[in-house]
Coordinates of C-alpha atoms in Angstrom, one line a residue:
M9 CA 0.1 -0.1 0.0
S10 CA 3.1 1.9 1.2
A11 CA 4.4 1.4 -2.4
E12 CA 1.2 2.4 -4.6
F13 CA 1.1 6.0 -2.4
G14 CA 4.2 6.5 -2.9
G15 CA 3.8 6.0 -6.7
R16 CA 1.0 7.5 -7.0
T17 CA 3.4 11.0 -5.0
G18 CA 5.7 10.5 -7.7
R19 CA 4.0 10.7 -10.5
Q20 CA 1.7 13.5 -8.4
G21 CA 5.0 15.6 -8.2
K22 CA 6.1 15.2 -11.9
I23 CA 2.7 16.5 -12.6
S24 CA 3.2 19.4 -10.3
Q25 CA 6.7 20.1 -11.6
W26 CA 5.8 20.1 -15.3
L27 CA 2.1 22.6 -14.2
R28 CA 5.1 24.1 -12.3
G29 CA 7.2 24.9 -15.5
R30 CA 4.7 26.3 -18.0
R31 CA 4.4 29.1 -18.3
P32 CA 1.4 31.5 -17.2
K33 CA 1.2 32.2 -20.9
E34 CA 0.7 29.5 -21.8
A35 CA -1.6 27.9 -19.6
A36 CA -3.8 31.6 -20.2
D37 CA -3.3 30.9 -24.1
D38 CA -5.0 27.1 -24.6
G39 CA -7.6 27.9 -22.5
G40 CA -8.7 31.3 -24.3
R41 CA -7.9 30.0 -27.3
E42 CA -10.8 28.0 -27.1
A43 CA -12.9 29.7 -25.5
L44 CA -13.0 32.5 -28.7
L45 CA -12.7 29.7 -30.9
L46 CA -16.3 28.3 -29.2
A47 CA -17.3 31.7 -28.9
A48 CA -17.6 32.3 -32.7
A49 CA -18.9 29.0 -33.1
G50 CA -21.7 30.0 -30.8
A51 CA -22.0 33.3 -33.1
G52 CA -22.7 30.7 -35.6
L53 CA -19.7 31.1 -37.7
P54 CA -18.6 27.1 -39.1
L55 CA -15.2 26.5 -37.9
A56 CA -12.9 23.9 -39.4
P57 CA -8.8 23.5 -38.7
A58 CA -6.3 24.8 -40.6
A59 CA -2.7 25.2 -41.1
H60 CA 0.0 26.7 -39.1
P61 CA 3.4 28.3 -39.2
A62 CA 6.4 26.0 -39.2
P63 CA 10.0 27.7 -38.3
G64 CA 11.9 29.4 -41.0
Y65 CA 7.9 31.1 -42.5
R66 CA 6.6 27.7 -43.6
C67 CA 3.5 26.0 -43.5
S68 CA 2.8 22.8 -41.7
C69 CA 1.8 21.3 -44.6
D70 CA 3.5 19.2 -47.1
R71 CA 3.6 21.0 -49.3
V72 CA 6.8 22.6 -50.6
G73 CA 6.5 26.1 -51.5
C74 CA 3.1 26.5 -49.9
P75 CA 1.7 30.4 -51.0
T76 CA -0.4 31.3 -47.9
P77 CA 1.6 29.3 -45.1
A78 CA -1.2 28.8 -42.1
R79 CA -3.8 30.3 -44.4
H80 CA -5.1 27.4 -45.7
P81 CA -8.0 24.4 -44.3
V82 CA -6.2 21.3 -43.6
S83 CA -8.8 19.3 -45.1
F84 CA -9.8 20.1 -48.9
A85 CA -13.0 19.0 -47.4
W86 CA -13.3 22.1 -45.9
Q87 CA -16.7 23.4 -46.9
T88 CA -18.7 20.4 -45.5
Q89 CA -16.2 20.3 -42.6
S90 CA -16.7 23.3 -41.0
T91 CA -19.1 23.1 -37.9
T92 CA -20.5 25.1 -35.1
D93 CA -20.5 22.2 -32.9
H94 CA -18.7 23.1 -29.6
A95 CA -17.5 19.1 -28.7
Q96 CA -16.1 19.0 -32.4
I97 CA -14.8 22.2 -32.5
E98 CA -13.4 21.1 -28.6
R99 CA -11.7 17.7 -29.5
W100 CA -10.0 19.6 -32.8
A101 CA -8.2 22.3 -30.5
R102 CA -7.2 20.2 -27.8
H103 CA -5.9 17.7 -30.4
Q104 CA -4.6 20.0 -32.7
P105 CA -3.2 22.7 -30.3
Q106 CA -1.0 24.5 -32.8
A107 CA -3.7 24.5 -35.4
N108 CA -5.1 27.8 -36.8
F109 CA -9.3 27.8 -37.7
I110 CA -10.8 29.0 -40.3
T111 CA -14.3 30.2 -40.7
A112 CA -16.6 28.9 -44.4
T113 CA -18.3 31.8 -45.6
G114 CA -21.5 31.8 -47.7
M115 CA -23.4 29.5 -45.0
V116 CA -24.1 31.7 -42.3
H117 CA -21.9 34.7 -42.5
D118 CA -19.5 37.0 -45.1
V119 CA -16.4 38.4 -44.9
L120 CA -15.5 42.0 -46.2
D121 CA -11.7 42.3 -46.3
V122 CA -10.1 45.0 -46.9
P123 CA -6.4 46.8 -46.3
L124 CA -6.3 47.7 -42.8
E125 CA -5.9 51.6 -43.0
A126 CA -8.5 51.7 -45.3
G127 CA -10.4 50.2 -42.8
Q128 CA -9.5 52.3 -39.9
E129 CA -11.1 54.9 -41.9
A130 CA -14.1 53.1 -42.7
L131 CA -14.7 51.7 -39.1
D132 CA -14.5 55.3 -37.3
Q133 CA -16.5 56.4 -40.3
L134 CA -19.3 54.2 -39.6
L135 CA -18.9 53.8 -35.8
G136 CA -19.2 58.1 -35.3
S137 CA -22.5 57.2 -38.1
G138 CA -23.9 55.0 -35.2
V139 CA -24.1 52.0 -37.8
D140 CA -24.3 49.2 -36.1
V141 CA -20.8 47.6 -37.5
G142 CA -20.8 44.1 -36.4
P143 CA -17.5 41.4 -35.5
V144 CA -14.5 42.8 -37.4
A145 CA -11.3 41.2 -37.0
V146 CA -7.7 42.4 -37.9
S147 CA -5.1 40.1 -39.6
D148 CA -1.3 41.8 -39.3
D149 CA 0.0 41.5 -42.1
G150 CA -2.3 44.0 -43.2
R151 CA -6.2 43.4 -43.8
M152 CA -9.3 44.0 -42.0
F153 CA -12.5 41.8 -41.9
F154 CA -15.7 43.0 -41.3
F155 CA -18.4 40.0 -40.6
T156 CA -21.7 40.1 -41.7
L157 CA -24.5 38.2 -42.6
T158 CA -24.5 36.4 -45.7
R159 CA -25.9 37.5 -49.4
G160 CA -25.3 33.5 -50.4
T161 CA -28.5 31.6 -49.0
P162 CA -31.6 33.4 -51.0
E163 CA -34.7 31.3 -50.3
D164 CA -35.0 30.6 -53.9
E165 CA -31.5 30.1 -55.7
D166 CA -32.6 32.0 -58.7
E167 CA -32.3 35.2 -56.9
W168 CA -28.1 34.4 -56.0
W169 CA -26.7 37.3 -57.5
P170 CA -23.2 37.2 -58.2
C171 CA -20.4 40.2 -57.5
E172 CA -17.3 41.2 -58.9
L173 CA -16.0 41.8 -55.8
D174 CA -16.4 37.8 -54.7
C175 CA -12.9 36.9 -53.8
H176 CA -12.0 33.0 -53.3
P177 CA -9.1 31.6 -52.4
E178 CA -7.3 31.3 -55.1
T179 CA -7.9 34.4 -56.9
M180 CA -7.1 36.6 -53.8
D181 CA -4.1 38.4 -55.2
E182 CA -6.2 39.7 -58.1
H183 CA -8.4 41.6 -55.1
P184 CA -6.0 43.8 -53.4
G185 CA -8.8 45.9 -52.5
L186 CA -11.9 45.2 -50.9
R187 CA -12.7 41.3 -51.0
W188 CA -16.1 39.9 -50.6
H189 CA -15.6 36.4 -48.9
C190 CA -19.2 34.6 -49.8
R191 CA -19.7 31.6 -51.6
G192 CA -16.6 28.9 -51.6
S193 CA -14.4 31.5 -49.9
Y194 CA -12.6 31.5 -46.3
V195 CA -10.5 33.9 -44.0
L196 CA -8.5 33.0 -41.1
V197 CA -10.7 33.1 -37.5
P198 CA -8.6 34.1 -34.0
P199 CA -6.9 33.7 -32.8
A200 CA -4.9 32.7 -35.5
R201 CA -0.9 32.8 -36.0
L202 CA 0.5 34.3 -39.1
P203 CA 4.2 33.0 -40.2
G204 CA 7.5 34.1 -39.6
D205 CA 9.3 35.5 -36.2
D206 CA 7.3 38.2 -34.9
G207 CA 4.0 37.5 -33.4
R208 CA 1.9 38.5 -36.2
T209 CA -1.4 37.2 -35.5
V210 CA -5.5 38.0 -36.3
H211 CA -7.1 38.9 -34.0
W212 CA -10.2 40.6 -32.6
L213 CA -10.6 44.3 -32.6
R214 CA -14.6 43.5 -31.7
G215 CA -15.8 40.6 -30.7
P216 CA -18.3 38.0 -32.3
E217 CA -20.5 39.0 -29.5
H218 CA -21.3 41.8 -31.9
P219 CA -24.3 40.7 -34.2
L220 CA -24.2 40.2 -37.9
P221 CA -24.7 43.5 -40.2
D222 CA -26.3 43.4 -43.5
P223 CA -23.5 43.9 -45.7
L224 CA -25.1 46.6 -47.9
T225 CA -25.1 49.0 -45.1
L226 CA -21.4 48.7 -44.7
L227 CA -20.3 48.6 -48.3
E228 CA -20.6 52.1 -49.6
A229 CA -18.1 53.2 -46.6
L230 CA -15.8 49.8 -47.5
T231 CA -15.4 51.2 -51.1
D232 CA -15.0 54.5 -50.6
A233 CA -12.1 53.9 -48.0
C234 CA -10.5 51.5 -50.4
A235 CA -10.7 53.9 -53.2
R236 CA -9.5 56.8 -51.6
H237 CA -6.5 54.0 -49.9
A238 CA -5.1 53.0 -53.9
G239 CA -5.4 56.5 -54.7
Q240 CA -3.0 57.3 -52.1
E241 CA -0.5 54.2 -53.1
T242 CA -0.9 55.9 -56.8
D243 CA 0.4 59.0 -55.4
Q244 CA 3.1 57.3 -53.3
A245 CA 4.6 55.5 -56.2
G246 CA 4.7 58.2 -58.6
A247 CA 6.4 60.5 -55.9
G248 CA 9.1 58.3 -56.2
W249 CA 9.5 59.6 -60.3
P250 CA 10.8 62.8 -61.4
L251 CA 8.5 64.8 -63.9
R252 CA 9.7 64.9 -67.8
H253 CA 9.2 68.6 -68.7

């Protein structure tokens, strides 16, 4: 009996040492990550596991020279895999502790994805005007995500209307300004880590507790801000070249 007790004490001692050896930030991050993912799912955002950063600005996937490191789903079946089921998300989060997560758009919500400076300008304008903006996330690679209700599930399929702003994972480079993620697209959902050693993340600026707004209530302000942002970039690029007389 004493030997059994001693064995338990030894095991408990090792567990205690392990717990004491963990940094407080790590312990907080583990619980905080899961809570944030469940909050997003609770707001109706369907989630699926995604790749995560690997050393040297690489991706955890097996693809050599991955073009979107740590920014894509793990499974090709991400659209059918995406779920709001808390038990499933808890299993994924605990069994894949390093994984990022994506949220599939065009089912419950869309995402209006804009350059960070344009997004901040539009956000200030919208909030100043009393518009219900909804959840907003910031990606430290220079983008801002406005989460909205989707236009992707009309009662009558004949009422579905494509938009020239529609963006899919394989066409994002064609949309440097405003990107409308709807059917067949996704974005990283906070909390997510981006490649590199500089600690860049995707994080909430306004959390998922804010109701999803109609995208058309945000579209004009975002479009105008993106146009001004693009004009400023053009002016700055042109300023580097002397004018010929």
